[in-house]
């Protein structure tokens, strides 16, 4: 009975923290379907890896692991299948922050990315690693500033642009309507992939 009460309290605290970060937005049936296809529940992932789900919730609340990417309508905390991969690569959860931030030469930038990682909002990447975060940042910047290049509009320019767009397309999942609510507008897929392909068709 005590264990059940502790489990319920941890789930509630984690849900409250999630809503503090993301806002309180409804999940539609389509959102639930998307999330179920792209992510795995925390309980299922912990069962596969032989981990205690409540211990993982405590790590999330202590800002040692990222929050869930989504809360499904049934309350399931949905996380990426590789949630534990970075901690394993770092040599353990206690070493994860130092390992993660060391990938940025600028310590302030590294800390900022660590804080962003902990929100669980890197649902914009199929696999969340320091390398993929940095590559996404490079690609979105290159795509959005491409219109200012001297040869903008030429066939060669368009070919370069679509190479960048295609690479970003491979890094990013489809997103769902819930994401546009919590992020307060279009996603990077909307602005840097779909809109740019429409505005500048492939030659």
Coordinates of C-alpha atoms in Angstrom, one line a residue:
X1 CA 0.0 0.0 0.0
X2 CA 2.8 2.4 0.9
X3 CA 4.6 1.5 -2.4
X4 CA 1.4 2.2 -4.4
X5 CA 1.0 5.6 -2.7
X6 CA 4.6 6.5 -3.4
X7 CA 4.3 5.4 -7.0
X8 CA 1.1 7.5 -7.4
X9 CA 2.7 10.6 -5.8
X10 CA 5.8 10.3 -8.1
X11 CA 3.6 10.1 -11.2
X12 CA 1.6 13.1 -10.1
X13 CA 4.7 15.2 -9.3
X14 CA 6.2 14.3 -12.7
X15 CA 2.9 15.2 -14.5
X16 CA 2.9 18.5 -12.6
X17 CA 6.5 19.2 -13.6
X18 CA 5.7 18.3 -17.2
X19 CA 2.8 20.8 -17.3
X20 CA 4.9 23.5 -15.7
X21 CA 7.3 23.1 -18.6
X22 CA 4.9 22.5 -21.5
X23 CA 1.6 24.1 -20.4
X24 CA -1.6 22.2 -20.0
X25 CA -2.8 21.4 -23.5
X26 CA -5.2 18.6 -24.6
X27 CA -3.9 15.5 -26.4
X28 CA -6.2 14.5 -29.2
X29 CA -6.7 10.9 -30.5
X30 CA -4.4 11.7 -33.4
X31 CA -1.8 13.0 -30.9
X32 CA -2.0 9.8 -28.9
X33 CA -1.7 7.7 -32.0
X34 CA 1.4 9.6 -33.2
X35 CA 3.1 9.5 -29.8
X36 CA 2.4 5.7 -29.3
X37 CA 4.0 5.0 -32.7
X38 CA 7.1 7.2 -32.1
X39 CA 7.7 6.7 -28.3
X40 CA 7.5 4.1 -25.6
X41 CA 5.9 4.4 -22.2
X42 CA 8.3 4.8 -19.3
X43 CA 7.0 1.7 -17.6
X44 CA 7.6 -0.4 -20.7
X45 CA 11.1 0.9 -21.3
X46 CA 12.1 0.3 -17.7
X47 CA 10.7 -3.2 -17.8
X48 CA 12.9 -3.9 -20.9
X49 CA 16.0 -2.5 -19.3
X50 CA 15.4 -3.9 -15.8
X51 CA 15.1 -0.5 -14.2
X52 CA 12.8 0.7 -11.5
X53 CA 10.4 3.2 -13.1
X54 CA 10.0 5.2 -9.8
X55 CA 13.7 5.5 -9.4
X56 CA 13.8 6.9 -13.0
X57 CA 11.0 9.4 -12.1
X58 CA 13.1 10.6 -9.2
X59 CA 16.1 11.2 -11.5
X60 CA 13.8 13.2 -13.8
X61 CA 12.5 15.3 -10.9
X62 CA 16.1 15.8 -9.7
X63 CA 17.1 17.1 -13.2
X64 CA 19.5 14.2 -13.9
X65 CA 17.4 12.7 -16.7
X66 CA 15.1 14.5 -19.2
X67 CA 11.4 14.8 -18.5
X68 CA 9.1 12.6 -20.7
X69 CA 8.5 13.9 -24.2
X70 CA 4.7 13.6 -23.9
X71 CA 2.0 12.7 -21.4
X72 CA -0.5 10.5 -23.3
X73 CA -4.2 11.1 -22.6
X74 CA -4.2 8.0 -20.4
X75 CA -1.4 9.5 -18.2
X76 CA 1.4 7.3 -19.6
X77 CA 4.8 9.1 -19.6
X78 CA 6.1 8.7 -23.1
X79 CA 9.8 8.7 -23.6
X80 CA 12.3 7.9 -26.5
X81 CA 13.4 4.3 -26.7
X82 CA 17.0 5.4 -26.3
X83 CA 16.3 7.4 -23.1
X84 CA 19.1 5.7 -21.2
X85 CA 21.6 5.7 -24.1
X86 CA 23.4 9.0 -23.3
X87 CA 23.7 8.2 -19.6
X88 CA 25.2 4.8 -20.5
X89 CA 27.7 6.5 -22.9
X90 CA 28.7 8.9 -20.2
X91 CA 29.4 6.1 -17.7
X92 CA 26.3 6.7 -15.6
X93 CA 23.7 9.3 -14.7
X94 CA 26.0 11.1 -12.3
X95 CA 28.5 11.8 -15.1
X96 CA 25.9 12.7 -17.7
X97 CA 25.8 16.5 -17.3
X98 CA 29.6 16.9 -17.5
X99 CA 29.8 14.5 -20.5
X100 CA 26.9 16.2 -22.3
X101 CA 28.1 19.8 -21.8
X102 CA 31.7 19.0 -22.8
X103 CA 30.5 18.6 -26.4
X104 CA 30.2 22.4 -26.6
X105 CA 33.3 24.6 -26.6
X106 CA 31.3 27.4 -25.1
X107 CA 30.5 26.4 -21.5
X108 CA 27.5 28.7 -21.4
X109 CA 26.1 27.3 -24.6
X110 CA 26.7 23.7 -23.2
X111 CA 24.8 24.5 -20.0
X112 CA 21.9 26.1 -22.0
X113 CA 21.7 23.0 -24.1
X114 CA 21.8 20.8 -21.1
X115 CA 18.8 22.7 -19.6
X116 CA 17.0 22.4 -22.8
X117 CA 17.7 18.6 -23.0
X118 CA 16.2 18.2 -19.5
X119 CA 12.9 19.6 -20.5
X120 CA 12.2 16.6 -22.7
X121 CA 11.3 18.9 -25.5
X122 CA 13.9 17.6 -28.0
X123 CA 11.1 15.6 -29.6
X124 CA 12.2 17.5 -32.7
X125 CA 14.9 14.8 -33.2
X126 CA 14.6 11.1 -34.0
X127 CA 17.7 10.5 -31.8
X128 CA 18.8 13.1 -29.2
X129 CA 22.5 13.3 -28.9
X130 CA 24.9 16.3 -28.7
X131 CA 25.9 15.7 -32.3
X132 CA 22.3 15.6 -33.6
X133 CA 21.4 18.8 -31.6
X134 CA 24.4 20.6 -33.0
X135 CA 23.7 19.4 -36.5
X136 CA 20.0 20.5 -36.3
X137 CA 21.0 23.9 -35.2
X138 CA 23.5 24.2 -38.1
X139 CA 20.9 23.1 -40.6
X140 CA 18.1 25.3 -39.5
X141 CA 20.4 28.3 -39.5
X142 CA 21.7 27.5 -42.9
X143 CA 18.3 26.9 -44.3
X144 CA 16.7 30.1 -42.9
X145 CA 19.7 32.3 -44.0
X146 CA 20.0 30.7 -47.4
X147 CA 17.7 33.4 -48.9
X148 CA 20.4 36.0 -48.2
X149 CA 23.1 34.2 -50.3
X150 CA 24.4 36.1 -53.4
X151 CA 23.2 33.5 -55.8
X152 CA 19.8 32.9 -54.1
X153 CA 17.2 31.6 -56.6
X154 CA 19.7 30.1 -59.0
X155 CA 19.6 26.4 -59.9
X156 CA 22.9 25.6 -58.1
X157 CA 21.6 27.5 -55.0
X158 CA 18.4 25.5 -55.0
X159 CA 20.3 22.2 -55.2
X160 CA 22.4 23.2 -52.2
X161 CA 19.3 24.3 -50.3
X162 CA 17.5 21.0 -50.9
X163 CA 20.5 19.0 -49.7
X164 CA 20.2 20.8 -46.4
X165 CA 16.4 20.4 -46.3
X166 CA 16.7 16.7 -47.0
X167 CA 19.3 16.2 -44.3
X168 CA 17.1 18.0 -41.7
X169 CA 14.1 16.0 -42.9
X170 CA 16.0 12.8 -42.0
X171 CA 16.9 14.1 -38.5
X172 CA 13.4 15.2 -37.6
X173 CA 10.2 13.2 -37.0
X174 CA 6.8 14.4 -38.3
X175 CA 5.6 16.2 -35.1
X176 CA 2.0 16.4 -34.0
X177 CA -0.6 19.1 -33.4
X178 CA 0.1 19.0 -29.6
X179 CA 3.7 20.2 -30.4
X180 CA 2.4 23.3 -32.1
X181 CA 0.3 24.2 -29.0
X182 CA 3.1 23.8 -26.5
X183 CA 5.8 25.5 -28.7
X184 CA 3.3 28.3 -29.4
X185 CA 3.5 28.1 -33.2
X186 CA 5.0 26.3 -36.2
X187 CA 7.7 23.7 -35.7
X188 CA 11.0 23.7 -37.4
X189 CA 9.6 21.0 -39.8
X190 CA 6.9 23.5 -40.7
X191 CA 9.2 26.4 -41.3
X192 CA 12.4 24.9 -42.5
X193 CA 11.2 21.8 -44.4
X194 CA 7.6 22.1 -45.6
X195 CA 7.5 25.9 -46.1
X196 CA 10.9 26.0 -47.8
X197 CA 10.0 23.2 -50.2
X198 CA 6.8 25.0 -51.1
X199 CA 8.5 28.3 -51.5
X200 CA 11.5 27.0 -53.4
X201 CA 10.5 23.8 -55.3
X202 CA 13.2 21.3 -56.1
X203 CA 14.8 22.1 -59.5

